Tab-separated table of C-alpha atoms and ligand atoms in Angstrom:
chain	number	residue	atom	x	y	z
A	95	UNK	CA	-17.056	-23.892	18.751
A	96	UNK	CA	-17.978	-22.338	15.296
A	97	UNK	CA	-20.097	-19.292	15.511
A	98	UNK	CA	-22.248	-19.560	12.143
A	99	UNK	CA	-23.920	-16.317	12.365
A	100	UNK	CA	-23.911	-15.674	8.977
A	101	UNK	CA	-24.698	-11.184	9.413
A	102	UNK	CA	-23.906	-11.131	5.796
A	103	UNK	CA	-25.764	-10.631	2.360
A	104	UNK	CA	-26.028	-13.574	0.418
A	105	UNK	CA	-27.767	-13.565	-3.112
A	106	UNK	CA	-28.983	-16.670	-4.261
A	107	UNK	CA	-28.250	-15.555	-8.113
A	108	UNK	CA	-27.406	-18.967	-10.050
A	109	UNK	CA	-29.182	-22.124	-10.253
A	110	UNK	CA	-26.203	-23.598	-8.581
A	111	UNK	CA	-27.128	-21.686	-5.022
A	112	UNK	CA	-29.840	-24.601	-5.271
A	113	UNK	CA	-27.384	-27.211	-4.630
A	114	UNK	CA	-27.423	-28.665	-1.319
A	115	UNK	CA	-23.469	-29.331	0.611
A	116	UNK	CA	-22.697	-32.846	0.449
A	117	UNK	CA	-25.199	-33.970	-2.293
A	118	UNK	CA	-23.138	-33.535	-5.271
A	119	UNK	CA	-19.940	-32.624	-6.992
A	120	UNK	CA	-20.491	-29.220	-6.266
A	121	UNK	CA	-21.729	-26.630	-4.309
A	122	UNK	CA	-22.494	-23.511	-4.492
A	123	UNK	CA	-22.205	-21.381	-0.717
A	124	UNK	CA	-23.152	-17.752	-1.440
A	125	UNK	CA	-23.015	-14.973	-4.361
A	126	UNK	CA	-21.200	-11.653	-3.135
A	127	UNK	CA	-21.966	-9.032	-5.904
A	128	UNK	CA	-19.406	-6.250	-6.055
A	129	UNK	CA	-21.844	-3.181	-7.007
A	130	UNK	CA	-19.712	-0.950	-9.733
A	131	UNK	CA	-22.324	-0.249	-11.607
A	132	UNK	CA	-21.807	-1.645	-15.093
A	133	UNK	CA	-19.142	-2.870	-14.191
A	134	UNK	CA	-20.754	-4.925	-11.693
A	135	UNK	CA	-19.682	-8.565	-11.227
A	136	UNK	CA	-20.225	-11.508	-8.664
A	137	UNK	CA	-17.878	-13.362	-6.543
A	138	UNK	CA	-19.120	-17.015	-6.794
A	139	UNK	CA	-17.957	-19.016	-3.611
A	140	UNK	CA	-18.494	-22.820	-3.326
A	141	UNK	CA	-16.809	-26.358	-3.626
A	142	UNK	CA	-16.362	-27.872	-7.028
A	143	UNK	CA	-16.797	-24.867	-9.277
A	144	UNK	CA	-14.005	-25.071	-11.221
A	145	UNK	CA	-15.308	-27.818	-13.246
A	146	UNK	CA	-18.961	-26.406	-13.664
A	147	UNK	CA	-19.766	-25.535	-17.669
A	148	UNK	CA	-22.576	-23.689	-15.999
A	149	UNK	CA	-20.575	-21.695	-13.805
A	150	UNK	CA	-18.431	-20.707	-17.046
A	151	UNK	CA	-21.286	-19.932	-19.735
A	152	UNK	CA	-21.769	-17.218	-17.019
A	153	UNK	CA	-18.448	-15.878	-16.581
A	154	UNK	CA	-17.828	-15.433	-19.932
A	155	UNK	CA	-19.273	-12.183	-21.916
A	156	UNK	CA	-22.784	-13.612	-23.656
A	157	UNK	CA	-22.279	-14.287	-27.032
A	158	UNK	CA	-18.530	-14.704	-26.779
A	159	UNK	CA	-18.011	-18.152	-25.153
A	160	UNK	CA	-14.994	-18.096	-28.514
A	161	UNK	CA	-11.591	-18.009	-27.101
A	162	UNK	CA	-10.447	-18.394	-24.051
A	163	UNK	CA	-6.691	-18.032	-22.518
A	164	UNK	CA	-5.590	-19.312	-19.013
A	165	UNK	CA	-2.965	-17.487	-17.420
A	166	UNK	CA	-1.338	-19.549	-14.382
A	167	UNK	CA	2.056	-20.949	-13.034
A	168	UNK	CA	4.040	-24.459	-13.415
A	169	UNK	CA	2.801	-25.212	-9.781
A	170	UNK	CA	-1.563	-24.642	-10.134
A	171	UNK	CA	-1.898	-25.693	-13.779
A	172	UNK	CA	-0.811	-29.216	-13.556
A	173	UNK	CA	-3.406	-29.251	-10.280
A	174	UNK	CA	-6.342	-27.438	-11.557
A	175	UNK	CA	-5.887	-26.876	-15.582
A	176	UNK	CA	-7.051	-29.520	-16.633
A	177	UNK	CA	-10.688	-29.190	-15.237
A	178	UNK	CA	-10.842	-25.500	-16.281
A	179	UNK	CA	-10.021	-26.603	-19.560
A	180	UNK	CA	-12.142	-29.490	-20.059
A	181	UNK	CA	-15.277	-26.944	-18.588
A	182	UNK	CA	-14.241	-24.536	-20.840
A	183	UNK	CA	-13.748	-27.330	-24.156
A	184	UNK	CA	-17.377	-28.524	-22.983
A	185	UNK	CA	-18.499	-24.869	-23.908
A	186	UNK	CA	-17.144	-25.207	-27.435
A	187	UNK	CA	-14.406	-22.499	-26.299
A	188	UNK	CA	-11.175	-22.884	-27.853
A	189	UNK	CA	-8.925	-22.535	-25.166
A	190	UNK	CA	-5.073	-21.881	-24.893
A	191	UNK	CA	-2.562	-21.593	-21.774
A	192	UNK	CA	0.395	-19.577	-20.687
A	193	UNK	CA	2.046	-21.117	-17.924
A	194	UNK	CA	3.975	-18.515	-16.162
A	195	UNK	CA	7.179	-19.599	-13.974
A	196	UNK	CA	6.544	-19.455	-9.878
A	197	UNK	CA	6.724	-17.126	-7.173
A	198	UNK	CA	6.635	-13.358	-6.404
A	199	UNK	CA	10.624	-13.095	-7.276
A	200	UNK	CA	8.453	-13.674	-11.305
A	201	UNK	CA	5.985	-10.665	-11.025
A	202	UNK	CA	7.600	-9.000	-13.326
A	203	UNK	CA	8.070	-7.511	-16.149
A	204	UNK	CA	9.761	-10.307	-17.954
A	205	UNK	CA	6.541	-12.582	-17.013
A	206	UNK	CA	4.348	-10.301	-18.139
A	207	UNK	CA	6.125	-10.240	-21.480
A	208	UNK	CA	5.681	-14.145	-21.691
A	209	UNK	CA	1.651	-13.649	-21.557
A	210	UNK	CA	1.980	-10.346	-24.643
A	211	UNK	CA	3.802	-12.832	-26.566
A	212	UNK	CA	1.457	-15.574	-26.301
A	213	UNK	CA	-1.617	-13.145	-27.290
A	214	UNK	CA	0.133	-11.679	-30.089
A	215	UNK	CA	2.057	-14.858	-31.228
A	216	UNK	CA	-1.559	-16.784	-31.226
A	217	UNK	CA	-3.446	-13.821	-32.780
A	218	UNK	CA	-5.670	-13.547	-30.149
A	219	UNK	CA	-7.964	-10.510	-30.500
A	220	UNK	CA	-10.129	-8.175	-28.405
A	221	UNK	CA	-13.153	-11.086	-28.256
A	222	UNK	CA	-11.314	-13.243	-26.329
A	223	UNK	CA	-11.221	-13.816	-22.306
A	224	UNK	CA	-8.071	-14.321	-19.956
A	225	UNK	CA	-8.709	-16.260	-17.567
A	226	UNK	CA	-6.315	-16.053	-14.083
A	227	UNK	CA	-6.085	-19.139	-12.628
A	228	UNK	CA	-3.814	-19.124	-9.684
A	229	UNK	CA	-2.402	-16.826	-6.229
A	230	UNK	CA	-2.252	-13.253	-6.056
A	231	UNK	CA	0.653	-13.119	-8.427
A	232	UNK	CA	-0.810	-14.880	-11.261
A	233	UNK	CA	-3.974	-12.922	-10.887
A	234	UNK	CA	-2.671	-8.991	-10.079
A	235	UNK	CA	-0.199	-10.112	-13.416
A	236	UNK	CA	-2.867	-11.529	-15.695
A	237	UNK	CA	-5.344	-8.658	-14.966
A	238	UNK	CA	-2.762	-6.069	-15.736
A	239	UNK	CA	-1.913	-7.969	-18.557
A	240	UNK	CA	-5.872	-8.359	-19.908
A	241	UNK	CA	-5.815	-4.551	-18.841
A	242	UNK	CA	-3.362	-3.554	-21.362
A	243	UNK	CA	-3.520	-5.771	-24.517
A	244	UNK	CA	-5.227	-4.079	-27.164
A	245	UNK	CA	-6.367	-1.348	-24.658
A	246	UNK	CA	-8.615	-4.093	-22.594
A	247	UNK	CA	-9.924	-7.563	-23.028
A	248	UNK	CA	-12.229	-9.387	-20.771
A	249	UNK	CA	-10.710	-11.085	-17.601
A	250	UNK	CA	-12.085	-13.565	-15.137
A	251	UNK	CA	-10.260	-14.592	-11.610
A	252	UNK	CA	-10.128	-18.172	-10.426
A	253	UNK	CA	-8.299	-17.493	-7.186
A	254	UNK	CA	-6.831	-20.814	-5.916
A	255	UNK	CA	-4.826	-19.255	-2.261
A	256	UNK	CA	-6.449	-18.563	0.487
A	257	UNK	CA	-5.123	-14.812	0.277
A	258	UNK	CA	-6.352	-14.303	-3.074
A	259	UNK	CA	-9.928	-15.772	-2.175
A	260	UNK	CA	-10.481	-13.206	0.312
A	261	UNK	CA	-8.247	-10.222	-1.412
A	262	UNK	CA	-6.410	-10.239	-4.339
A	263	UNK	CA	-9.087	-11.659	-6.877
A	264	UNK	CA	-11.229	-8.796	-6.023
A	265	UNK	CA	-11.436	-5.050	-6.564
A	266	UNK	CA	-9.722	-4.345	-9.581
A	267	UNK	CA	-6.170	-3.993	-8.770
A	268	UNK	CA	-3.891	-5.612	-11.211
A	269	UNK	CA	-0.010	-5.154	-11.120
A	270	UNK	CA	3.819	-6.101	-11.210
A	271	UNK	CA	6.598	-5.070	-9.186
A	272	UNK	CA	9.047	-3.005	-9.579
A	273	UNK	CA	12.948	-3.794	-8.037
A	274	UNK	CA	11.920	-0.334	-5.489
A	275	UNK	CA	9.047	-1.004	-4.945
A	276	UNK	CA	5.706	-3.480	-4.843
A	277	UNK	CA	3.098	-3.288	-7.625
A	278	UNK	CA	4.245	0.305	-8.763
A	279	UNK	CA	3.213	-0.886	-12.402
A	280	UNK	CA	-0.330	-1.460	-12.820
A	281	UNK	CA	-3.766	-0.312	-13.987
A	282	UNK	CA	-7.246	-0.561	-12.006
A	283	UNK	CA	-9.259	-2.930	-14.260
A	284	UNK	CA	-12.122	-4.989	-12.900
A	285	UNK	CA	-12.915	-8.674	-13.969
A	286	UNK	CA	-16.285	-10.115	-15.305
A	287	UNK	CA	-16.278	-12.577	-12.323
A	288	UNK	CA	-14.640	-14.271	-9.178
A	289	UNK	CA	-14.607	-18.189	-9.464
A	290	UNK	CA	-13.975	-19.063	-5.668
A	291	UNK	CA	-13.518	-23.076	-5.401
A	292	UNK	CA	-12.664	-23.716	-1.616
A	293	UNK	CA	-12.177	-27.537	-2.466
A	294	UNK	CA	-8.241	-26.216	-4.088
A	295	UNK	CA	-7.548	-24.799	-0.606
A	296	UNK	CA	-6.435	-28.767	-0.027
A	297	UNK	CA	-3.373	-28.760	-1.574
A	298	UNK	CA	-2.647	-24.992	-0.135
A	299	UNK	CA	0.805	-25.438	2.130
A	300	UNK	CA	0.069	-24.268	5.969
A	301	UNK	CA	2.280	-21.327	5.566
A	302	UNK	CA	0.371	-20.170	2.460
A	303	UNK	CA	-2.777	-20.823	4.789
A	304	UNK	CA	-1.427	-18.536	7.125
A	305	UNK	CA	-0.382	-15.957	4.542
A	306	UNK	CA	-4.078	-15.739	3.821
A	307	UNK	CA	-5.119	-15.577	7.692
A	308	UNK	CA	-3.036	-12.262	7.458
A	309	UNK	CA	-5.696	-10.704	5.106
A	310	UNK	CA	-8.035	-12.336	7.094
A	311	UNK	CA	-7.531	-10.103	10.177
A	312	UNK	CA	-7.124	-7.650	8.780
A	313	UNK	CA	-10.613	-7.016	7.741
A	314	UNK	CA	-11.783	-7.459	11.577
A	315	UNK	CA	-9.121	-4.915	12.456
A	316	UNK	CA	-9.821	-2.130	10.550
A	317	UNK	CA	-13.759	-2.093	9.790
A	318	UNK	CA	-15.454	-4.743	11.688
A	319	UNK	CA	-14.615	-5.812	15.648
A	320	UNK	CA	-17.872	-8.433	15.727
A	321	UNK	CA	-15.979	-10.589	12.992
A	322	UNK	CA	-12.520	-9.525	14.857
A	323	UNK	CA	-13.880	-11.297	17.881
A	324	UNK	CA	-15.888	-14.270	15.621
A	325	UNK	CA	-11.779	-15.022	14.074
A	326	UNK	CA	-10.355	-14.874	17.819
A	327	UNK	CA	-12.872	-17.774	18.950
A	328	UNK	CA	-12.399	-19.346	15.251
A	329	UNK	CA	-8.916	-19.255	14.469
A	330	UNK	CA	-7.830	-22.667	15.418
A	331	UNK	CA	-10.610	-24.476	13.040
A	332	UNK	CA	-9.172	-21.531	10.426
A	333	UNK	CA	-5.182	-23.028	10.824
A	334	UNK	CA	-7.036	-26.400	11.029
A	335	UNK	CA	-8.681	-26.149	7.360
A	336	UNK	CA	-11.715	-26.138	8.651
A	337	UNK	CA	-14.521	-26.396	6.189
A	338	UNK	CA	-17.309	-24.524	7.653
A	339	UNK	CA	-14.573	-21.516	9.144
A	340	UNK	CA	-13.454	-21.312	6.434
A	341	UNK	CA	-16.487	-20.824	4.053
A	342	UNK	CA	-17.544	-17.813	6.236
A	343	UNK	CA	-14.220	-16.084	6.858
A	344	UNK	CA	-13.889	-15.979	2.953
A	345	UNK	CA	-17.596	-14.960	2.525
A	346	UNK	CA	-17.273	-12.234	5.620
A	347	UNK	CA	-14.085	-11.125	3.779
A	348	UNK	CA	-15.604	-11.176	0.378
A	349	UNK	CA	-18.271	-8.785	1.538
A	350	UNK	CA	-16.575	-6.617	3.463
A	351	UNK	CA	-14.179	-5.836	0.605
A	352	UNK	CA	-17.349	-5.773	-2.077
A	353	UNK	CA	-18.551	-2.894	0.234
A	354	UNK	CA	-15.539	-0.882	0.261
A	355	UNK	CA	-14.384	-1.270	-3.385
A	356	UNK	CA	-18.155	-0.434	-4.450
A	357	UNK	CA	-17.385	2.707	-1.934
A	358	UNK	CA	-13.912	3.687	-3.180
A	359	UNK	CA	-12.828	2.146	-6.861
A	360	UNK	CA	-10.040	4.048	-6.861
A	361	UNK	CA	-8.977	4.752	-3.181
A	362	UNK	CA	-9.551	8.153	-4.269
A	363	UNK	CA	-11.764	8.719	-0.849
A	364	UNK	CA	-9.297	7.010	1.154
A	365	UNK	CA	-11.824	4.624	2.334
A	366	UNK	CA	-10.088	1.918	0.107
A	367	UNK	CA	-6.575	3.223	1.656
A	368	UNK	CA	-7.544	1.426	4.567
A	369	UNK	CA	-7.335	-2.274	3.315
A	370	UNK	CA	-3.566	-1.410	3.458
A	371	UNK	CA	-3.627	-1.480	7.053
A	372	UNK	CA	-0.049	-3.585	7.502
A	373	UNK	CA	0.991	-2.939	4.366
A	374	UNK	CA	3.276	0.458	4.337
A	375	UNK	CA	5.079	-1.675	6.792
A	376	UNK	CA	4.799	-5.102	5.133
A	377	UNK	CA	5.621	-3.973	1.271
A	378	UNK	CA	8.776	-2.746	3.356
A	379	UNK	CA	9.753	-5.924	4.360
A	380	UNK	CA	9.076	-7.806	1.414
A	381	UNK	CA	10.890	-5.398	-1.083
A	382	UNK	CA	13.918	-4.999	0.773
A	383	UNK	CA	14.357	-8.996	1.521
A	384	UNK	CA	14.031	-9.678	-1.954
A	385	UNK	CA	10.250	-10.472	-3.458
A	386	UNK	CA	9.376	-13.826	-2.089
A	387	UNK	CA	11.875	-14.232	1.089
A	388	UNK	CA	8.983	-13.145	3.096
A	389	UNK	CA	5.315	-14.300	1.809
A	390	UNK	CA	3.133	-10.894	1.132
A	391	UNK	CA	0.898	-12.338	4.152
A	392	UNK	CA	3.323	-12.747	6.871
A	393	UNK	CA	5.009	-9.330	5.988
A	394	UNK	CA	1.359	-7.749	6.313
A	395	UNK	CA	0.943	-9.793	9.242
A	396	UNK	CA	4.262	-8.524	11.093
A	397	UNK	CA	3.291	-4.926	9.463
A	398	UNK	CA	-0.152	-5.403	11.076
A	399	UNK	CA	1.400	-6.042	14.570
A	400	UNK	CA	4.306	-2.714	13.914
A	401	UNK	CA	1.201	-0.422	12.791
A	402	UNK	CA	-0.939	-1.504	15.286
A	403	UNK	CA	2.168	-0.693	18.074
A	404	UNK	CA	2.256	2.728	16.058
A	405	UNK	CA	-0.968	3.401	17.240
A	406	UNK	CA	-1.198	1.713	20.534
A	407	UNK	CA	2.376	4.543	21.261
A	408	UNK	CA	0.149	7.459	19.333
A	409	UNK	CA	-2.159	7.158	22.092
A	410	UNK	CA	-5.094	5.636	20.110
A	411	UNK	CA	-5.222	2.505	20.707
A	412	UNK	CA	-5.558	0.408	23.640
A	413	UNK	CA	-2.949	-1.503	25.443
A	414	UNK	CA	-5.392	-4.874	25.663
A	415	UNK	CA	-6.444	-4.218	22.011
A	416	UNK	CA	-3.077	-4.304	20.915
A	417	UNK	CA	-1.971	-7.199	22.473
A	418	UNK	CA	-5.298	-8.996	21.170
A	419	UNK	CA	-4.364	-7.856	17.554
A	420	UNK	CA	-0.602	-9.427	17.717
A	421	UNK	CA	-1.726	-12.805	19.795
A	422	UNK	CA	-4.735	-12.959	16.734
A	423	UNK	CA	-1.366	-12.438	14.505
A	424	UNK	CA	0.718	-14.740	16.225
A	425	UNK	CA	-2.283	-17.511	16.532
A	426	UNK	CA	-2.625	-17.069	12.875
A	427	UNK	CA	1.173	-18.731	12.458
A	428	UNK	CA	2.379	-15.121	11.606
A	429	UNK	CA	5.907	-14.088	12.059
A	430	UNK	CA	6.167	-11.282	14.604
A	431	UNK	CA	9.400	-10.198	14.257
A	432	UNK	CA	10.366	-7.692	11.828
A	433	UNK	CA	13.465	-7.418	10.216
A	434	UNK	CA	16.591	-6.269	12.057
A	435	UNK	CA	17.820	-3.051	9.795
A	436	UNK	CA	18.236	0.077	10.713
A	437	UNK	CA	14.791	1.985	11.015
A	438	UNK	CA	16.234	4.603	8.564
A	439	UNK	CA	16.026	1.495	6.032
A	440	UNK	CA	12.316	1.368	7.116
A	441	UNK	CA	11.577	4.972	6.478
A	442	UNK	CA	13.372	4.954	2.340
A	443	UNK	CA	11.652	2.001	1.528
A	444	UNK	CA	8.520	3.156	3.052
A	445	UNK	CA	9.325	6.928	0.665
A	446	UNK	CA	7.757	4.444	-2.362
A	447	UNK	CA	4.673	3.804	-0.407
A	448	UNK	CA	1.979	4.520	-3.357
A	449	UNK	CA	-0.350	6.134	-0.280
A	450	UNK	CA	2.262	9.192	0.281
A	451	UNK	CA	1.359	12.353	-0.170
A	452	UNK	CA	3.437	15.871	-0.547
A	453	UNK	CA	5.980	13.827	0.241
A	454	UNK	CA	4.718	12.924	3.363
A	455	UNK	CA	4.274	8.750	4.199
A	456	UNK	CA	0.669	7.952	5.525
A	457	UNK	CA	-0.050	5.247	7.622
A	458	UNK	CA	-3.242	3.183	8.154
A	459	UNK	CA	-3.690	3.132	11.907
A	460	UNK	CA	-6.469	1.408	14.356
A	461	UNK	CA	-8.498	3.493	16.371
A	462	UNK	CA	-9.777	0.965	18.308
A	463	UNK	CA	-10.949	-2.272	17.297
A	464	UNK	CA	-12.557	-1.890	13.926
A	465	UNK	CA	-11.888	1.458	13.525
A	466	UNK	CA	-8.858	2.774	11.559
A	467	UNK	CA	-7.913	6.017	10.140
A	468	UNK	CA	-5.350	7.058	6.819
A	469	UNK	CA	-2.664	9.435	8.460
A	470	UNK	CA	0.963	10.968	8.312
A	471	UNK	CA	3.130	10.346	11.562
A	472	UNK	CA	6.527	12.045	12.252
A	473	UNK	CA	9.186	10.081	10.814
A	474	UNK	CA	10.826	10.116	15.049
A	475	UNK	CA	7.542	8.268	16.138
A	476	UNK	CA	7.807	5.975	13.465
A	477	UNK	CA	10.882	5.232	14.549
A	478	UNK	CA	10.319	4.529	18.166
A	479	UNK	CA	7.612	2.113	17.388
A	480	UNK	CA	9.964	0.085	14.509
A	481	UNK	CA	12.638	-0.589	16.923
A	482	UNK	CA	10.157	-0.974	19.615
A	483	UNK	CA	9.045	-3.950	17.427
A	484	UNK	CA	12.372	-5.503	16.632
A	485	UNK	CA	13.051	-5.933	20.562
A	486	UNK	CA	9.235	-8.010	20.393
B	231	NAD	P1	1.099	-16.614	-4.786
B	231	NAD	O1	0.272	-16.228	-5.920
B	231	NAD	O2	2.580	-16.551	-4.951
B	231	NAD	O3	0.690	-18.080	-4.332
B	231	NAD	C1	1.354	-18.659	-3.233
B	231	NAD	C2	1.945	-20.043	-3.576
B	231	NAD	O4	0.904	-21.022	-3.575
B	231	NAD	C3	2.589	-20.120	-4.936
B	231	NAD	O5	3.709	-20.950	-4.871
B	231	NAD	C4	1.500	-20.777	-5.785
B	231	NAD	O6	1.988	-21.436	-6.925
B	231	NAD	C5	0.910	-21.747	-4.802
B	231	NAD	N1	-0.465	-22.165	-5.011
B	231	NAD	C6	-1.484	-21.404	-5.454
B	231	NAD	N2	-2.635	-22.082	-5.351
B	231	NAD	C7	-2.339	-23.299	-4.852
B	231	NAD	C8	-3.106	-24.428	-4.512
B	231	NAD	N3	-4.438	-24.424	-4.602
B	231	NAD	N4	-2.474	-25.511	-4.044
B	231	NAD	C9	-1.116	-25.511	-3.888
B	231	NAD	N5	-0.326	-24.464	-4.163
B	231	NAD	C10	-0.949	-23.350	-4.640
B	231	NAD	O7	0.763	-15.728	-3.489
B	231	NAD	P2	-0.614	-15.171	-2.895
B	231	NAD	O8	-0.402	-15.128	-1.442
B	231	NAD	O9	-1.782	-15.880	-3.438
B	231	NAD	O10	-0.676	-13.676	-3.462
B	231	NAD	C11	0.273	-12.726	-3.101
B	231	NAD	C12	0.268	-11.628	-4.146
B	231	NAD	O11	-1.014	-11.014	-4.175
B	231	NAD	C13	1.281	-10.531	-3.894
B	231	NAD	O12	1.967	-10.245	-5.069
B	231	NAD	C14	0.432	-9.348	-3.470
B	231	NAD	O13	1.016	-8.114	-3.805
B	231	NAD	C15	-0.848	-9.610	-4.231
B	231	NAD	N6	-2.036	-8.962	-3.647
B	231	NAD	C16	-2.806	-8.216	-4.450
B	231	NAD	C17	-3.962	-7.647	-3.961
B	231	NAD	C18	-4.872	-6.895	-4.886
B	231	NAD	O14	-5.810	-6.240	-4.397
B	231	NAD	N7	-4.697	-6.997	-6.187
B	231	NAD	C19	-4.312	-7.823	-2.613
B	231	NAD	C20	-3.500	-8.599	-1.808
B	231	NAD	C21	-2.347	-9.177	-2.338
B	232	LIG	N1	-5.558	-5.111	-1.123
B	232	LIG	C1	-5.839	-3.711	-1.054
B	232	LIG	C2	-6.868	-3.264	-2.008
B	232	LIG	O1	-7.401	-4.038	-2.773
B	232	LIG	O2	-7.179	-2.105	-2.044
């Protein structure tokens, strides 16, 4: 059964929070404002925003609704485009598109290009707005690239994955990859607004489903055990698509990660370091497969289970806790089972880790449910618990 406890803040901001579910086109479920001072911005979540002029007279800077350029891949454009477009053509914007080829193997440097040339090519100039409309990838690439051109023009997410509904679209951190390493190349740059349309989780693929689950848990693992118990009696509505699980897992999420970014912009506290719990591990795995052999969310869902073993043999965590982190993991649709290479390989990709310090690689490690703490760990324990995790 669906716990609805909804222990969050919601701010009924827009006229569209009047809108009642099922009574119209659209919907608006809750406003989660991310509190940076002026650079303050709301995360709008509902059904059927896309499409709302409303919704995009406020997203856009006042007084320069003017020109507008969406940023997204061959696979969400010929889905969603068209309804962005037509909002934004209501609006008297004159729009444009880059439509960036698929997949994490293209976060690059060559796809980044592809959205300078456009700008320059079209003359766009500092007025205008770049709109991301896609995953993680199209929205990390079009923020850094909206970060960079002509020192910083206006951006606005429209995440359409689960993972970048409840991650990726918010906080600032924009980014491509480099061939050693994950999103080495990047800039901190916040956008005006999160568009969050549940109704283009439909056409989302399981697996991607799952990939967002990963992100998921891992709020309830490292700052919150009441919504880390609400996703072990939810999960099977979550894999299901469930509407109503759904709606609050990205809201819960949302929140959480409002609260820590307001906190720690620049994860110069460390407080921010710990939304990387499964990641040391998981950027790992996905660099040294080759960018997109392993989604980002199943290698931070496998890193989740090896970090959370790292801490479970460091004495800090539980035996039963551990074991309900990796069945949450494994109920999620998660692969468990980490790569077979040496753990030395482990350890030289891990050297890249942008979290190191004095050469030293710090991990993000649970305390107990809920609780998790940024530290270094001998390079032998490390060890024991990686090939501790290959044998499962
Ligand atoms: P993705 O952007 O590659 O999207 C996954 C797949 O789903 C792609 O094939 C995409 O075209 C497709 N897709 C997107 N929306 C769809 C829809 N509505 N219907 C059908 N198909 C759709 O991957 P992702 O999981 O969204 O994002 C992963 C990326 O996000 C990684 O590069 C990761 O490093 C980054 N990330 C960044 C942050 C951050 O704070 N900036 C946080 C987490 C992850
Ligand atoms: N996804 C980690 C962060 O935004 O800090």
């Amino acid at each position: 059964m669906l716990s609805k406890t909804l222990n969050m803040t919601q701010t009924p901001q827009h006229p569209l929070d009047k809108t009642v579910a099922g009574t119209g086109p659209h919907h608006m479920h809750a406003t989660v404002q991310v509190g940076l001072a002026d650079r303050s911005y709301p995360i709008w979540i509902g059904e059927g925003l896309l499409g709302q002029p409303d919704i995009w007279r406020d997203a856009l800077r006042a007084g320069r609704p003017g020109r507008v350029v969406v940023v997204s891949n061959e696979v969400v454009m010929p889905l969603y485009g068209q309804r962005v477009l037509d909002a934004l053509g209501s609006l008297g914007c004159q729009t444009s598109q880059v439509v960036l080829p698929d997949g994490e193997s293209h976060k690059d440097m060559a796809s980044l290009m592809k959205i300078f040339d456009h700008l320059m090519s079209e003359h766009v100039d500092r007025s205008a707005t770049v709109v991301a409309l896609g995953g993680g990838v199209i929205g990390d690439m079009a923020g850094f690239a909206a970060a960079c051109y002509q020192r910083g023009i206006d951006f606005v997410q429209v995440p359409t994955t689960l993972l970048s509904q409840v991650d990726s679209s918010v906080g600032g951190k924009t980014a491509i990859n480099h061939p050693l390493g994950k999103n080495m190349i990047g800039a901190f740059y916040q956008p005006r607004a999160v568009i969050i349309d549940m109704t283009v989780l439909k056409t989302l693929p399981p697996r991607e489903v799952s990939a967002g689950l990963a992100e998921i848990i891992k709020y309830g693992c490292i700052l919150d055990a009441d919504f880390f118990n609400w996703l072990e009696a939810n999960m099977q509505a979550l894999v299901a698509g469930d509407a109503d699980a759904l709606a609050y897992a990205i809201q819960k999420s949302c929140q959480i990660k409002a609260q820590v970014v307001a906190a720690d912009e620049r994860e110069s506290s460390g407080q921010r370091a710990l939304l990387n719990f499964g990641h040391t591990f998981g950027h790992a795995i996905e660099a040294g497969m080759g960018y997109g052999a392993w989604l980002h969310g199943e290698a931070v869902g496998c890193g989740m289970a090896m970090a959370a073993l790292l801490s479970c043999q460091l004495g800090q965590l539980d035996v039963p806790s551990f074991k309900r982190v990796v069945a949450l993991i494994d109920r999620a649709g998660l692969p468990l089972q980490p790569p077979a290479w040496p753990a030395q390989a482990y350890l030289d990709w891990m050297a890249h880790d942008k979290k190191s310090a004095a050469g030293a690689i710090r991990y993000i490690l649970l305390k107990g449910l809920g609780q998790s703490e940024l530290r270094p760990v001998e390079d032998a324990l490390v060890r024991l618990a990686i090939e501790a995790s290959q044998k499962g």
